[in-house]
Amino acid sequence: MSDEVRYQSGFGNEFATEAVAGALPVGQNAPQKHPLGLYTEQFSGTPFTAPRATNRRTWTYRIRPSVTHRPYEEIAAGLIRSGPFVEVPTTPNQLRWDPLPLPDKVTDFVDGIITLGGNGDPAMQTGIAIHLYAANASMDDRFFYSADGEFLIVPQLGELRFHTELGILEVAPGEICIIPRGLKFRVELLGKQARGYMCENYGLPFRLPELGPIGANGLANSRDFKAPTAAYEDRDGDFHITAKFLGRLWSAAIDHSPLDVVAWHGNYAPCKYDLALFNCINSVSFDHPDPSIYTVLSSPSAVPGTANCDFAIFPPRWMVAEHTFRPPWFHRNLMNEFMGLVFGAYDAKAEGFVPGGASLHNCMAGHGPDAETFERASAAELKPQYLDNTLAFMFETQLVVRPTGFAMNTRILQHEYFECWQGLKKRFAAGPGAASPAE
């Protein structure tokens, strides 16, 4: 089967695609006998009775059903961790990490996953895990899926080709992709090395946020998300499926590629999105708006307006607000913020936060610009300014992100991070007529 990559547009849309003419039944989902001898299998990402607006399922027509593999056996999970996260005490301190080193031994995408932290519990279908990945080898005879959550993948270095059950996605730095919970895939590196970030979402699937007073247009548009067209593998061999189930890794032998879906229709599918297409909303008068205006995707919780996880980005954009401290202001937040940097520099930090690095500011931990950035922004001439060559992102979640043992003990942890704020000195001076301090 050709590896030609073709896409169809839309997020959450109903798609219909076939790699062989006549593979997609007409008029019913599961005919008694498929005309090409394919097996019918439904792939559900929500309960059967979920409301129509949020119900996600896809009908697949495949060479063999998914059940045709040997029994799973547990294998070592390496540095992959899942909720509940209880390895080490969770500190209230602000945390920051250097980029994950690239591997010096053969490491594929799955073996290159390292968990920094997370919250919730996949068994309760709430919370997230935050992973980094660094790889230098493709997955050829190995396939992977997570029963614990969907993956939102943010490449930082190197282009990846995801061969999935429902087709092929090519994803480069500056783009993201979403791999639904339960979807099998293998990852091919299109360069020598790859590195990036992953959010494993245990909760409700990511969706476009409501626009509210913004109106009908803005932020991310549904039509800019690309889902793959059907592309199948019909090959036999000695293969293995690695499954992530309740935080543990399991492996099963299989004598054929499980990526054998010849046709499919539905709305539960992988997709990619070019972050350069995000339509920023910003202040054109004064004040720095809340970061929620940069939300690309949201996984809602049971509490309206409170996200299990929001994915927000800080891309190139114009800054024009007058009489305003333009970088992010100092703040403490009920929510919990994990940030990464894909390329360029972040406007709230002078140094230390570099592409491939990460930071974590948990519930009520004070944070904001470092001393150098504060001094510069306080004295800046407020002409219209275009922030170019920058792409930072944030996973913001309602639950405290609990770091793993690796995160707190690795040499890439910046123990001196707190020092970037120590130059913020007292500036207060009582002006003429001000009340005197109490005796």
JSON list of N, CA and C in Angstrom, two decimals, residues 1-3 20 38 62-64 143 186 231-237 239 255-262:
[
{"chain": "A", "resi": 1, "resn": "MET", "atom": "N", "xyz": [0.84, -1.19, 0.00]},
{"chain": "A", "resi": 1, "resn": "MET", "atom": "CA", "xyz": [0.00, 0.00, 0.00]},
{"chain": "A", "resi": 1, "resn": "MET", "atom": "C", "xyz": [0.88, 1.25, 0.00]},
{"chain": "A", "resi": 2, "resn": "SER", "atom": "N", "xyz": [0.57, 2.22, -0.82]},
{"chain": "A", "resi": 2, "resn": "SER", "atom": "CA", "xyz": [1.36, 3.44, -0.94]},
{"chain": "A", "resi": 2, "resn": "SER", "atom": "C", "xyz": [1.34, 4.24, 0.35]},
{"chain": "A", "resi": 3, "resn": "ASP", "atom": "N", "xyz": [2.49, 4.90, 0.64]},
{"chain": "A", "resi": 3, "resn": "ASP", "atom": "CA", "xyz": [2.57, 5.76, 1.81]},
{"chain": "A", "resi": 3, "resn": "ASP", "atom": "C", "xyz": [2.22, 7.21, 1.47]},
{"chain": "A", "resi": 20, "resn": "VAL", "atom": "N", "xyz": [-9.52, 1.45, -1.05]},
{"chain": "A", "resi": 20, "resn": "VAL", "atom": "CA", "xyz": [-9.86, 0.58, -2.17]},
{"chain": "A", "resi": 20, "resn": "VAL", "atom": "C", "xyz": [-11.33, 0.81, -2.50]},
{"chain": "A", "resi": 38, "resn": "LEU", "atom": "N", "xyz": [-13.85, -7.95, 4.09]},
{"chain": "A", "resi": 38, "resn": "LEU", "atom": "CA", "xyz": [-13.30, -7.24, 5.24]},
{"chain": "A", "resi": 38, "resn": "LEU", "atom": "C", "xyz": [-14.16, -7.46, 6.48]},
{"chain": "A", "resi": 62, "resn": "ARG", "atom": "N", "xyz": [-11.70, -3.75, 8.04]},
{"chain": "A", "resi": 62, "resn": "ARG", "atom": "CA", "xyz": [-10.30, -4.12, 8.13]},
{"chain": "A", "resi": 62, "resn": "ARG", "atom": "C", "xyz": [-10.07, -5.56, 7.68]},
{"chain": "A", "resi": 63, "resn": "ILE", "atom": "N", "xyz": [-8.79, -5.85, 7.42]},
{"chain": "A", "resi": 63, "resn": "ILE", "atom": "CA", "xyz": [-8.43, -7.17, 6.90]},
{"chain": "A", "resi": 63, "resn": "ILE", "atom": "C", "xyz": [-8.63, -8.24, 7.97]},
{"chain": "A", "resi": 64, "resn": "ARG", "atom": "N", "xyz": [-8.26, -7.94, 9.22]},
{"chain": "A", "resi": 64, "resn": "ARG", "atom": "CA", "xyz": [-8.50, -8.83, 10.35]},
{"chain": "A", "resi": 64, "resn": "ARG", "atom": "C", "xyz": [-9.01, -7.99, 11.51]},
{"chain": "A", "resi": 143, "resn": "PHE", "atom": "N", "xyz": [4.16, -1.68, 17.40]},
{"chain": "A", "resi": 143, "resn": "PHE", "atom": "CA", "xyz": [3.01, -0.79, 17.37]},
{"chain": "A", "resi": 143, "resn": "PHE", "atom": "C", "xyz": [2.64, -0.45, 18.81]},
{"chain": "A", "resi": 186, "resn": "ARG", "atom": "N", "xyz": [2.43, 3.39, 14.77]},
{"chain": "A", "resi": 186, "resn": "ARG", "atom": "CA", "xyz": [3.88, 3.31, 14.87]},
{"chain": "A", "resi": 186, "resn": "ARG", "atom": "C", "xyz": [4.45, 4.63, 14.37]},
{"chain": "A", "resi": 231, "resn": "ALA", "atom": "N", "xyz": [-5.34, 4.47, 4.71]},
{"chain": "A", "resi": 231, "resn": "ALA", "atom": "CA", "xyz": [-4.09, 3.91, 4.16]},
{"chain": "A", "resi": 231, "resn": "ALA", "atom": "C", "xyz": [-3.76, 2.69, 5.00]},
{"chain": "A", "resi": 232, "resn": "TYR", "atom": "N", "xyz": [-3.72, 1.53, 4.39]},
{"chain": "A", "resi": 232, "resn": "TYR", "atom": "CA", "xyz": [-3.59, 0.30, 5.17]},
{"chain": "A", "resi": 232, "resn": "TYR", "atom": "C", "xyz": [-2.28, -0.41, 4.88]},
{"chain": "A", "resi": 233, "resn": "GLU", "atom": "N", "xyz": [-1.88, -1.27, 5.82]},
{"chain": "A", "resi": 233, "resn": "GLU", "atom": "CA", "xyz": [-0.73, -2.14, 5.65]},
{"chain": "A", "resi": 233, "resn": "GLU", "atom": "C", "xyz": [-1.23, -3.58, 5.59]},
{"chain": "A", "resi": 234, "resn": "ASP", "atom": "N", "xyz": [-0.89, -4.29, 4.53]},
{"chain": "A", "resi": 234, "resn": "ASP", "atom": "CA", "xyz": [-1.24, -5.71, 4.39]},
{"chain": "A", "resi": 234, "resn": "ASP", "atom": "C", "xyz": [0.08, -6.48, 4.37]},
{"chain": "A", "resi": 235, "resn": "ARG", "atom": "N", "xyz": [0.64, -6.70, 5.55]},
{"chain": "A", "resi": 235, "resn": "ARG", "atom": "CA", "xyz": [1.92, -7.38, 5.64]},
{"chain": "A", "resi": 235, "resn": "ARG", "atom": "C", "xyz": [1.94, -8.32, 6.84]},
{"chain": "A", "resi": 236, "resn": "ASP", "atom": "N", "xyz": [2.54, -9.48, 6.63]},
{"chain": "A", "resi": 236, "resn": "ASP", "atom": "CA", "xyz": [2.68, -10.49, 7.67]},
{"chain": "A", "resi": 236, "resn": "ASP", "atom": "C", "xyz": [4.11, -10.46, 8.20]},
{"chain": "A", "resi": 237, "resn": "GLY", "atom": "N", "xyz": [4.30, -10.95, 9.43]},
{"chain": "A", "resi": 237, "resn": "GLY", "atom": "CA", "xyz": [5.63, -10.97, 10.02]},
{"chain": "A", "resi": 237, "resn": "GLY", "atom": "C", "xyz": [5.54, -11.21, 11.52]},
{"chain": "A", "resi": 239, "resn": "PHE", "atom": "N", "xyz": [5.53, -9.32, 14.66]},
{"chain": "A", "resi": 239, "resn": "PHE", "atom": "CA", "xyz": [5.32, -7.97, 15.18]},
{"chain": "A", "resi": 239, "resn": "PHE", "atom": "C", "xyz": [4.91, -8.04, 16.64]},
{"chain": "A", "resi": 255, "resn": "ASP", "atom": "N", "xyz": [0.99, -11.67, 14.26]},
{"chain": "A", "resi": 255, "resn": "ASP", "atom": "CA", "xyz": [1.66, -12.14, 13.04]},
{"chain": "A", "resi": 255, "resn": "ASP", "atom": "C", "xyz": [1.34, -11.31, 11.81]},
{"chain": "A", "resi": 256, "resn": "HIS", "atom": "N", "xyz": [0.74, -10.14, 12.01]},
{"chain": "A", "resi": 256, "resn": "HIS", "atom": "CA", "xyz": [0.44, -9.25, 10.89]},
{"chain": "A", "resi": 256, "resn": "HIS", "atom": "C", "xyz": [0.37, -7.82, 11.42]},
{"chain": "A", "resi": 257, "resn": "SER", "atom": "N", "xyz": [0.47, -6.86, 10.54]},
{"chain": "A", "resi": 257, "resn": "SER", "atom": "CA", "xyz": [0.35, -5.47, 10.96]},
{"chain": "A", "resi": 257, "resn": "SER", "atom": "C", "xyz": [-1.09, -5.18, 11.38]},
{"chain": "A", "resi": 258, "resn": "PRO", "atom": "N", "xyz": [-1.28, -4.56, 12.55]},
{"chain": "A", "resi": 258, "resn": "PRO", "atom": "CA", "xyz": [-2.64, -4.19, 12.96]},
{"chain": "A", "resi": 258, "resn": "PRO", "atom": "C", "xyz": [-3.15, -2.93, 12.27]},
{"chain": "A", "resi": 259, "resn": "LEU", "atom": "N", "xyz": [-2.32, -2.32, 11.44]},
{"chain": "A", "resi": 259, "resn": "LEU", "atom": "CA", "xyz": [-2.73, -1.11, 10.73]},
{"chain": "A", "resi": 259, "resn": "LEU", "atom": "C", "xyz": [-3.35, -1.51, 9.39]},
{"chain": "A", "resi": 260, "resn": "ASP", "atom": "N", "xyz": [-4.41, -2.32, 9.46]},
{"chain": "A", "resi": 260, "resn": "ASP", "atom": "CA", "xyz": [-4.96, -2.94, 8.24]},
{"chain": "A", "resi": 260, "resn": "ASP", "atom": "C", "xyz": [-6.38, -2.48, 7.94]},
{"chain": "A", "resi": 261, "resn": "VAL", "atom": "N", "xyz": [-6.72, -1.25, 8.33]},
{"chain": "A", "resi": 261, "resn": "VAL", "atom": "CA", "xyz": [-8.04, -0.70, 8.04]},
{"chain": "A", "resi": 261, "resn": "VAL", "atom": "C", "xyz": [-8.06, -0.17, 6.61]},
{"chain": "A", "resi": 262, "resn": "VAL", "atom": "N", "xyz": [-8.91, -0.75, 5.78]},
{"chain": "A", "resi": 262, "resn": "VAL", "atom": "CA", "xyz": [-8.97, -0.40, 4.35]},
{"chain": "A", "resi": 262, "resn": "VAL", "atom": "C", "xyz": [-9.93, 0.75, 4.11]}
]
